[in-house]
């Protein structure tokens, strides 16, 4: 094991190297670009024994990924923002064909207006594709989650692709110390992918990606729902196994000082680091407040959230996305499934800083009951 | 019950899907008028006409291309 200062993009590339993918179809896009560059270098340097497929678009990248995965090999790809938008059609095919590969998404805002900075609208817009989505808070978590994502996706009870979502620039272009595991324990944790449902073998010909008429389609989609439900347990098991080998503990959610909290912030990704500092500062002033970090957004871990928020009065849900006409995606999911007073806050769209003051404002508003169910934080008014 | 990802592991199974049930109009060949030009064989998109010009109604979807391409009007499309 070595400890090195690096960006989350490098951490993701290191995880991809350790996972030993055999095919890497990838197209560069800000702020994911350095992932594709690191991987190209690793393949050129023979640090990864993989076919690096240079494609002409993200639609091709994901199509090549699905095709490669359907032959029974391990596949890695990465993208961001408009690239993920262009992949949209094939994301559904990847899930429906049950190709269990991993995609890292460097979360970035969606055009128009054109904006390259961070929010989580790109991956949130793909939430119905049938992919697992895990949001990470820092570079170490990005590395660890990428490794775990393979083990979760390839589990025969799941067989759905995974998206590791890391905040663009905030994580992808800032450096922090990261522990890179040795190959040996990674191989122990993540043995080679043995495809049993779809693979290329001339002795066992099969047809993949078929037409399913109304007699079959409903069942095929239901199977995906069951797989997504199964993944809750598989994610937890995988996190436990990972902790045993590597000593770092993760879960579906990550509660912080929630046990006696009256108000709990709910958020995803790097924002949680800022909130944790504010929670400590508010605690010093005697405020009973906590944070619930959501790691797994799909599957939506209802039981784990229920358990973490059972003693609180109110939830302050901060979304770096918006589902126009209703509110933030995380907020609406919490409202649908968690029986607590919840208030939604839209913040940080298009890279607007979510400052400590913004978090204090969310707290004050939640404490005094906001005027509206969904409040936009930091709006400039003329 | 479907395989995971709707994978089909028995090659050639598309012939089990009798697409003839989709048909609204059925081609009827009058062999008296037939001049053996074989246009119907060549143009049938479902290979549902054999060399003797027998139409395989298990797979003929009733598209009517054979009737359209027949130079001697030997094929009539009749409502099922």
Coordinates of C-alpha atoms in Angstrom, one line a residue:
Chain A
X1 CA 0.0 0.0 0.0
X2 CA 1.3 3.5 -0.8
X3 CA 0.0 6.8 0.2
X4 CA 0.0 9.6 -2.5
X5 CA -1.4 13.0 -3.0
X6 CA -3.7 13.0 -5.9
X7 CA -7.0 14.2 -7.5
X8 CA -10.1 12.0 -7.3
X9 CA -9.8 11.5 -11.1
X10 CA -6.4 9.9 -10.5
X11 CA -7.9 7.9 -7.7
X12 CA -10.6 6.6 -10.0
X13 CA -8.0 5.7 -12.6
X14 CA -5.9 3.9 -10.0
X15 CA -9.0 1.9 -9.0
X16 CA -9.7 1.1 -12.6
X17 CA -6.1 -0.1 -13.0
X18 CA -6.4 -2.3 -9.9
X19 CA -9.8 -3.7 -11.1
X20 CA -8.0 -5.0 -14.3
X21 CA -10.6 -4.2 -16.9
X22 CA -10.0 -5.8 -20.3
X23 CA -11.7 -3.2 -22.4
X24 CA -11.8 0.6 -21.8
X25 CA -13.8 2.6 -24.3
X26 CA -13.7 6.2 -23.3
X27 CA -14.2 9.7 -24.7
X28 CA -12.7 12.7 -22.9
X29 CA -14.8 15.5 -21.6
X30 CA -14.2 18.2 -18.9
X31 CA -13.9 17.5 -16.0
X32 CA -13.5 13.8 -16.6
X33 CA -10.7 14.2 -19.1
X34 CA -7.7 13.3 -16.9
X35 CA -9.3 9.9 -16.1
X36 CA -9.2 9.0 -19.8
X37 CA -5.7 10.4 -20.0
X38 CA -4.4 8.4 -17.0
X39 CA -6.0 5.2 -18.4
X40 CA -4.5 5.8 -21.8
X41 CA -1.1 6.2 -20.2
X42 CA -1.5 3.1 -18.1
X43 CA -2.5 1.0 -21.1
X44 CA 0.4 2.4 -23.1
X45 CA 2.8 1.6 -20.2
X46 CA 1.3 -1.9 -20.0
X47 CA 0.2 -1.2 -16.4
X48 CA -3.3 -2.4 -17.6
X49 CA -3.7 -5.3 -20.0
X50 CA -6.7 -3.8 -21.7
X51 CA -7.9 -2.8 -25.1
X52 CA -8.3 1.0 -25.0
X53 CA -10.9 1.9 -27.5
X54 CA -10.7 5.4 -28.9
X55 CA -14.2 6.3 -30.0
X56 CA -15.8 9.3 -31.8
X57 CA -18.4 10.1 -29.1
X58 CA -19.8 9.1 -25.8
X59 CA -22.7 7.3 -27.5
X60 CA -20.0 5.1 -29.1
X61 CA -18.1 4.8 -25.8
X62 CA -21.0 3.4 -23.9
X63 CA -22.1 1.2 -26.9
X64 CA -18.6 -0.3 -27.1
X65 CA -18.7 -0.8 -23.3
X66 CA -22.1 -2.7 -23.5
X67 CA -20.8 -4.8 -26.4
X68 CA -17.6 -5.6 -24.7
X69 CA -19.3 -6.4 -21.4
X70 CA -21.7 -8.7 -23.2
X71 CA -18.8 -10.8 -24.3
X72 CA -18.1 -11.5 -20.7
X73 CA -15.1 -9.2 -19.9
X74 CA -14.7 -6.5 -17.3
X75 CA -15.2 -3.0 -18.7
X76 CA -14.5 0.5 -17.4
X77 CA -15.6 3.8 -18.8
X78 CA -16.0 7.4 -17.6
X79 CA -17.7 10.6 -18.7
X80 CA -19.4 13.7 -17.5
X81 CA -22.3 16.1 -18.2
X82 CA -23.2 16.3 -21.9
X83 CA -21.3 13.1 -22.4
X84 CA -23.6 11.3 -20.1
X85 CA -26.5 13.0 -21.8
X86 CA -25.3 11.5 -25.1
X87 CA -25.0 8.1 -23.5
X88 CA -28.6 8.3 -22.2
X89 CA -30.1 5.9 -24.7
X90 CA -27.5 3.2 -24.2
X91 CA -27.5 3.5 -20.4
X92 CA -30.9 1.9 -20.5
X93 CA -29.6 -0.8 -22.9
X94 CA -26.7 -1.5 -20.6
X95 CA -29.0 -2.0 -17.6
X96 CA -31.6 -4.0 -19.6
X97 CA -28.9 -6.3 -21.1
X98 CA -27.6 -6.6 -17.6
X99 CA -24.0 -5.8 -18.5
X100 CA -22.4 -5.2 -15.1
X101 CA -19.7 -2.7 -15.9
X102 CA -18.6 0.5 -14.1
X103 CA -18.9 4.1 -15.2
X104 CA -17.3 7.0 -13.3
X105 CA -19.3 10.3 -13.8
X106 CA -17.5 13.5 -13.0
X107 CA -20.6 15.4 -12.0
X108 CA -21.1 18.6 -14.0
X109 CA -24.0 20.9 -14.8
X110 CA -26.0 20.5 -18.0
X111 CA -26.4 23.0 -20.8
X112 CA -28.1 25.4 -21.5
X113 CA -26.7 27.8 -20.5
X114 CA -23.4 26.2 -21.1
X115 CA -21.6 25.5 -17.8
X116 CA -18.7 23.2 -17.1
X117 CA -18.8 23.6 -13.3
X118 CA -20.2 21.1 -10.7
X119 CA -23.6 20.1 -9.8
X120 CA -25.3 16.7 -9.9
X121 CA -27.9 17.2 -12.6
X122 CA -26.2 15.0 -15.1
X123 CA -26.3 11.7 -13.1
X124 CA -29.6 12.6 -11.4
X125 CA -31.2 12.9 -14.9
X126 CA -30.2 9.2 -15.5
X127 CA -31.7 7.9 -12.3
X128 CA -34.4 5.8 -14.0
X129 CA -32.0 4.0 -16.4
X130 CA -31.6 1.0 -14.1
X131 CA -28.1 1.8 -13.0
X132 CA -26.8 1.7 -9.4
X133 CA -25.6 5.2 -8.4
X134 CA -23.2 5.8 -5.6
X135 CA -22.1 9.4 -4.7
X136 CA -18.7 9.9 -3.2
X137 CA -17.4 12.6 -0.9
X138 CA -13.6 12.5 -1.4
X139 CA -10.9 11.0 -3.5
X140 CA -10.3 8.0 -1.3
X141 CA -14.0 7.2 -1.4
X142 CA -13.9 7.5 -5.2
X143 CA -11.1 4.9 -5.4
X144 CA -12.7 2.5 -2.9
X145 CA -16.2 2.9 -4.3
X146 CA -15.0 2.2 -7.9
X147 CA -13.5 -1.1 -6.7
X148 CA -16.6 -2.0 -4.7
X149 CA -18.9 -1.1 -7.6
X150 CA -17.4 -3.9 -9.7
X151 CA -18.1 -6.5 -6.9
X152 CA -21.6 -5.2 -6.4
X153 CA -22.5 -5.0 -10.1
X154 CA -21.0 -8.4 -10.9
X155 CA -22.8 -10.1 -8.1
X156 CA -25.2 -12.7 -9.7
X157 CA -28.1 -11.2 -7.5
X158 CA -27.5 -7.8 -9.1
X159 CA -26.0 -7.8 -12.6
X160 CA -26.7 -4.2 -13.2
X161 CA -24.1 -1.5 -14.2
X162 CA -22.9 1.0 -11.6
X163 CA -22.2 4.7 -11.8
X164 CA -19.7 6.2 -9.4
X165 CA -20.6 9.9 -9.1
X166 CA -17.8 12.3 -8.1
X167 CA -18.2 16.0 -7.9
X168 CA -16.5 17.7 -10.9
X169 CA -13.6 20.0 -10.0
X170 CA -14.3 19.9 -6.3
X171 CA -13.1 16.4 -6.3
X172 CA -11.8 15.7 -9.8
X173 CA -9.3 18.6 -9.8
X174 CA -8.3 19.1 -6.1
X175 CA -5.6 16.9 -4.5
X176 CA -5.7 15.1 -1.2
X177 CA -3.8 12.1 0.3
X178 CA -5.1 8.8 -1.0
X179 CA -4.1 5.2 0.0
X180 CA -3.6 3.1 -3.1
X181 CA -4.1 -0.6 -2.1
X182 CA -1.7 -3.2 -3.3
X183 CA -2.8 -5.5 -6.2
X184 CA -2.8 -8.6 -4.1
X185 CA -5.5 -7.7 -1.6
X186 CA -7.5 -6.2 -4.5
X187 CA -7.3 -9.4 -6.4
X188 CA -8.5 -11.2 -3.3
X189 CA -11.4 -8.8 -2.9
X190 CA -12.2 -8.6 -6.6
X191 CA -11.5 -11.9 -8.5
X192 CA -11.8 -11.9 -12.3
X193 CA -15.3 -11.4 -13.6
X194 CA -16.9 -14.7 -14.6
X195 CA -19.9 -14.0 -16.7
X196 CA -22.6 -16.7 -16.5
X197 CA -25.6 -15.0 -18.1
X198 CA -24.1 -13.4 -21.2
X199 CA -20.7 -14.1 -22.8
X200 CA -19.1 -14.8 -26.1
X201 CA -18.3 -18.5 -26.7
X202 CA -18.7 -20.1 -30.1
X203 CA -19.4 -23.4 -28.4
X204 CA -22.4 -21.9 -26.6
X205 CA -23.9 -19.5 -29.1
X206 CA -26.4 -17.0 -27.6
X207 CA -28.3 -14.0 -28.7
X208 CA -28.1 -10.9 -26.6
X209 CA -30.1 -7.7 -26.8
X210 CA -33.1 -9.3 -28.3
X211 CA -36.6 -8.1 -29.1
X212 CA -39.0 -8.9 -26.3
X213 CA -42.7 -8.7 -27.2
X214 CA -45.4 -7.8 -24.8
X215 CA -45.3 -11.5 -23.5
X216 CA -41.8 -11.0 -22.1
X217 CA -41.0 -7.3 -21.6
X218 CA -42.9 -6.8 -18.3
X219 CA -41.0 -9.7 -16.7
X220 CA -37.6 -8.5 -18.0
X221 CA -38.2 -5.1 -16.4
X222 CA -39.5 -6.6 -13.2
X223 CA -36.4 -8.7 -12.9
X224 CA -34.4 -5.5 -13.0
X225 CA -36.5 -4.1 -10.1
X226 CA -35.8 -7.3 -8.1
X227 CA -32.1 -7.0 -8.9
X228 CA -32.1 -3.4 -7.7
X229 CA -33.8 -4.4 -4.5
X230 CA -31.3 -7.2 -4.0
X231 CA -28.5 -4.7 -4.5
X232 CA -29.2 -3.1 -1.1
X233 CA -28.0 -6.2 0.8
X234 CA -25.2 -6.8 -1.7
X235 CA -23.9 -3.2 -1.3
X236 CA -23.9 -3.6 2.5
X237 CA -22.1 -7.0 2.3
X238 CA -19.6 -5.7 -0.1
X239 CA -18.8 -2.6 2.1
X240 CA -18.3 -5.0 5.1
X241 CA -16.0 -7.2 3.1
X242 CA -14.1 -4.2 1.9
X243 CA -13.7 -2.9 5.5
X244 CA -12.3 -6.3 6.6
X245 CA -9.6 -6.3 4.0
X246 CA -8.8 -2.6 3.6
X247 CA -10.0 -1.2 7.0
X248 CA -12.1 1.6 5.6
X249 CA -15.8 1.3 6.4
X250 CA -18.6 2.4 4.1
X251 CA -22.3 1.8 3.9
X252 CA -25.5 2.7 2.0
X253 CA -25.6 5.9 4.0
X254 CA -23.2 7.5 6.4
X255 CA -24.8 9.1 9.5
X256 CA -22.9 11.8 11.5
X257 CA -24.1 12.8 14.9
X258 CA -27.7 11.8 14.0
X259 CA -28.6 9.8 17.2
X260 CA -29.9 12.7 19.3
X261 CA -30.3 15.3 16.5
X262 CA -33.5 17.3 16.1
X263 CA -32.6 18.5 12.7
X264 CA -30.7 16.3 10.2
X265 CA -29.1 17.6 7.0
X266 CA -29.4 15.1 4.1
X267 CA -27.0 15.5 1.2
X268 CA -24.8 13.6 -1.3
X269 CA -21.2 13.9 -2.4
X270 CA -18.5 16.4 -1.5
X271 CA -21.0 18.9 0.0
X272 CA -21.1 16.5 3.0
X273 CA -17.6 17.6 4.0
X274 CA -18.7 21.2 4.4
X275 CA -21.9 20.2 6.2
X276 CA -20.0 18.1 8.7
X277 CA -17.9 21.1 9.7
X278 CA -21.1 23.2 10.2
X279 CA -22.7 20.4 12.2
X280 CA -19.7 20.6 14.6
X281 CA -19.9 24.4 14.8
X282 CA -23.7 24.3 15.5
X283 CA -23.1 21.5 18.1
X284 CA -20.7 23.8 19.9
X285 CA -23.5 26.3 20.2
X286 CA -25.7 23.6 21.7
X287 CA -27.8 22.9 18.6
X288 CA -28.9 19.3 18.2
X289 CA -28.0 18.7 14.6
X290 CA -26.6 15.9 12.4
X291 CA -25.9 14.9 8.9
X292 CA -27.0 11.9 6.8
X293 CA -24.8 11.4 3.8
X294 CA -26.6 9.4 1.1
X295 CA -24.0 7.2 -0.7
X296 CA -26.4 4.9 -2.6
X297 CA -29.0 7.0 -4.4
X298 CA -30.1 4.1 -6.6
X299 CA -31.0 1.7 -5.0
X300 CA -32.7 4.2 -2.6
X301 CA -31.8 2.8 0.9
X302 CA -35.1 3.5 2.6
X303 CA -34.5 1.3 5.7
X304 CA -31.0 2.6 6.3
X305 CA -32.4 6.2 6.1
X306 CA -35.3 5.4 8.3
X307 CA -33.0 4.0 10.9
X308 CA -30.7 7.0 10.8
X309 CA -33.4 9.6 11.1
X310 CA -35.8 7.8 13.5
X311 CA -35.2 10.2 16.4
X312 CA -35.2 13.5 14.6
X313 CA -37.9 16.1 14.1
X314 CA -37.0 17.6 10.7
X315 CA -34.9 16.9 7.7
X316 CA -33.2 19.6 5.6
X317 CA -32.5 18.0 2.2
X318 CA -30.0 19.8 0.0
X319 CA -30.0 19.0 -3.7
X320 CA -27.4 20.0 -6.3
X321 CA -30.0 19.3 -9.0
X322 CA -33.6 20.2 -9.7
X323 CA -36.5 18.3 -11.1
X324 CA -38.4 21.3 -12.5
X325 CA -41.9 21.7 -11.2
X326 CA -41.5 19.7 -8.1
X327 CA -38.1 20.2 -6.4
X328 CA -34.7 18.4 -5.9
X329 CA -34.6 14.7 -6.7
X330 CA -33.3 13.6 -3.3
X331 CA -35.9 15.8 -1.6
X332 CA -38.8 14.3 -3.5
X333 CA -37.6 10.8 -2.9
X334 CA -37.2 11.5 0.8
X335 CA -40.7 13.0 0.8
X336 CA -42.1 9.9 -0.9
X337 CA -40.5 7.3 1.3
X338 CA -39.5 8.8 4.7
X339 CA -42.2 9.8 7.1
X340 CA -40.6 12.9 8.6
X341 CA -41.1 16.7 8.1
X342 CA -38.7 17.3 5.3
X343 CA -37.8 20.6 3.6
X344 CA -36.0 20.9 0.3
X345 CA -33.2 23.2 -0.6
X346 CA -31.8 23.7 -4.1
X347 CA -28.2 24.9 -4.0
X348 CA -24.9 25.0 -5.8
X349 CA -26.3 24.6 -9.3
X350 CA -23.7 25.2 -12.1
X351 CA -20.8 25.4 -9.6
X352 CA -22.2 28.1 -7.3
X353 CA -20.2 27.7 -4.0
X354 CA -22.2 26.2 -1.2
X355 CA -20.6 28.3 1.6
X356 CA -20.8 27.7 5.3
X357 CA -23.2 30.7 5.4
X358 CA -25.5 28.9 3.0
X359 CA -25.6 25.8 5.3
X360 CA -26.3 28.0 8.3
X361 CA -29.1 29.6 6.3
X362 CA -30.5 26.1 5.5
X363 CA -30.4 25.3 9.2
X364 CA -32.1 28.5 10.4
X365 CA -34.8 28.2 7.8
X366 CA -35.5 24.5 8.7
X367 CA -35.5 25.3 12.4
X368 CA -38.1 28.1 11.9
X369 CA -40.0 26.2 9.2
X370 CA -39.4 27.6 5.7
X371 CA -42.1 29.6 3.9
X372 CA -41.9 27.2 1.0
X373 CA -41.4 23.4 0.9
X374 CA -38.5 24.0 -1.6
X375 CA -36.2 26.9 -1.1
X376 CA -33.5 28.0 -3.5
X377 CA -30.4 29.0 -1.5
X378 CA -28.1 31.9 -2.6
X379 CA -30.3 33.4 -5.3
X380 CA -29.2 36.9 -6.3
X381 CA -32.1 39.3 -6.4
X382 CA -31.9 42.6 -8.2
Chain B
X1 CA -39.8 -16.5 -17.0
X2 CA -37.1 -14.9 -19.1
X3 CA -33.4 -15.4 -18.9
X4 CA -31.3 -12.6 -17.3
X5 CA -31.1 -9.7 -19.7
X6 CA -33.5 -11.6 -22.1
X7 CA -30.5 -13.6 -23.4
X8 CA -31.5 -16.3 -25.8
X9 CA -29.3 -19.4 -25.4
X10 CA -31.0 -21.6 -28.1
X11 CA -29.9 -20.4 -31.5
X12 CA -32.5 -20.4 -34.3
X13 CA -35.3 -19.9 -31.9
X14 CA -36.8 -17.0 -33.9
X15 CA -38.7 -19.6 -36.0
X16 CA -40.7 -20.4 -32.9
X17 CA -42.2 -16.9 -33.2
X18 CA -45.0 -17.5 -35.7
X19 CA -45.3 -14.0 -37.1
X20 CA -48.2 -15.1 -39.3
X21 CA -50.5 -14.1 -36.5
X22 CA -49.8 -10.5 -37.3
X23 CA -51.5 -10.8 -40.7
X24 CA -54.6 -8.8 -41.7
X25 CA -54.5 -9.6 -45.4
X26 CA -53.6 -13.0 -46.7
X27 CA -52.0 -13.5 -50.2
X28 CA -53.7 -16.1 -52.3
X29 CA -51.9 -17.3 -55.4
X30 CA -53.8 -18.4 -58.5
X31 CA -51.3 -20.9 -60.0
X32 CA -53.2 -20.8 -63.3
X33 CA -52.1 -17.2 -63.8
X34 CA -48.6 -17.7 -62.4
X35 CA -45.8 -17.4 -65.0
X36 CA -43.0 -18.7 -62.8
X37 CA -41.1 -15.4 -62.8
X38 CA -40.2 -16.0 -59.1
X39 CA -40.6 -12.3 -58.2
X40 CA -42.6 -13.3 -55.1
X41 CA -39.8 -15.5 -53.9
X42 CA -37.2 -12.8 -54.5
X43 CA -39.1 -9.9 -53.0
X44 CA -40.7 -11.7 -49.9
X45 CA -39.0 -10.0 -46.9
X46 CA -39.8 -13.0 -44.7
X47 CA -38.7 -15.9 -47.1
X48 CA -42.2 -17.2 -46.9
X49 CA -42.6 -18.3 -50.5
X50 CA -40.8 -21.5 -51.6
X51 CA -39.6 -22.6 -55.0
X52 CA -43.0 -24.1 -55.8
X53 CA -44.6 -20.8 -54.9
X54 CA -46.3 -22.2 -51.8
X55 CA -46.8 -19.5 -49.2
X56 CA -45.9 -20.3 -45.7
X57 CA -48.7 -18.8 -43.7
X58 CA -46.9 -19.5 -40.4
X59 CA -44.6 -16.6 -41.1
X60 CA -46.2 -14.5 -43.9
X61 CA -47.1 -11.2 -42.2
X62 CA -49.4 -10.2 -45.1
X63 CA -47.3 -7.3 -46.2
X64 CA -48.6 -7.6 -49.8
X65 CA -45.2 -7.1 -51.5
X66 CA -45.6 -10.3 -53.5
X67 CA -49.0 -9.2 -54.8
X68 CA -47.5 -5.8 -55.7
X69 CA -44.5 -7.3 -57.5
X70 CA -46.5 -10.0 -59.4
X71 CA -46.5 -9.0 -63.1
X72 CA -49.5 -11.3 -63.9
X73 CA -51.7 -10.3 -61.0
X74 CA -51.8 -13.9 -59.9
X75 CA -51.7 -13.0 -56.2
X76 CA -54.8 -11.5 -54.5
X77 CA -54.8 -10.0 -51.0
X78 CA -57.8 -11.3 -49.1
X79 CA -58.9 -10.1 -45.7
X80 CA -58.4 -12.8 -43.0

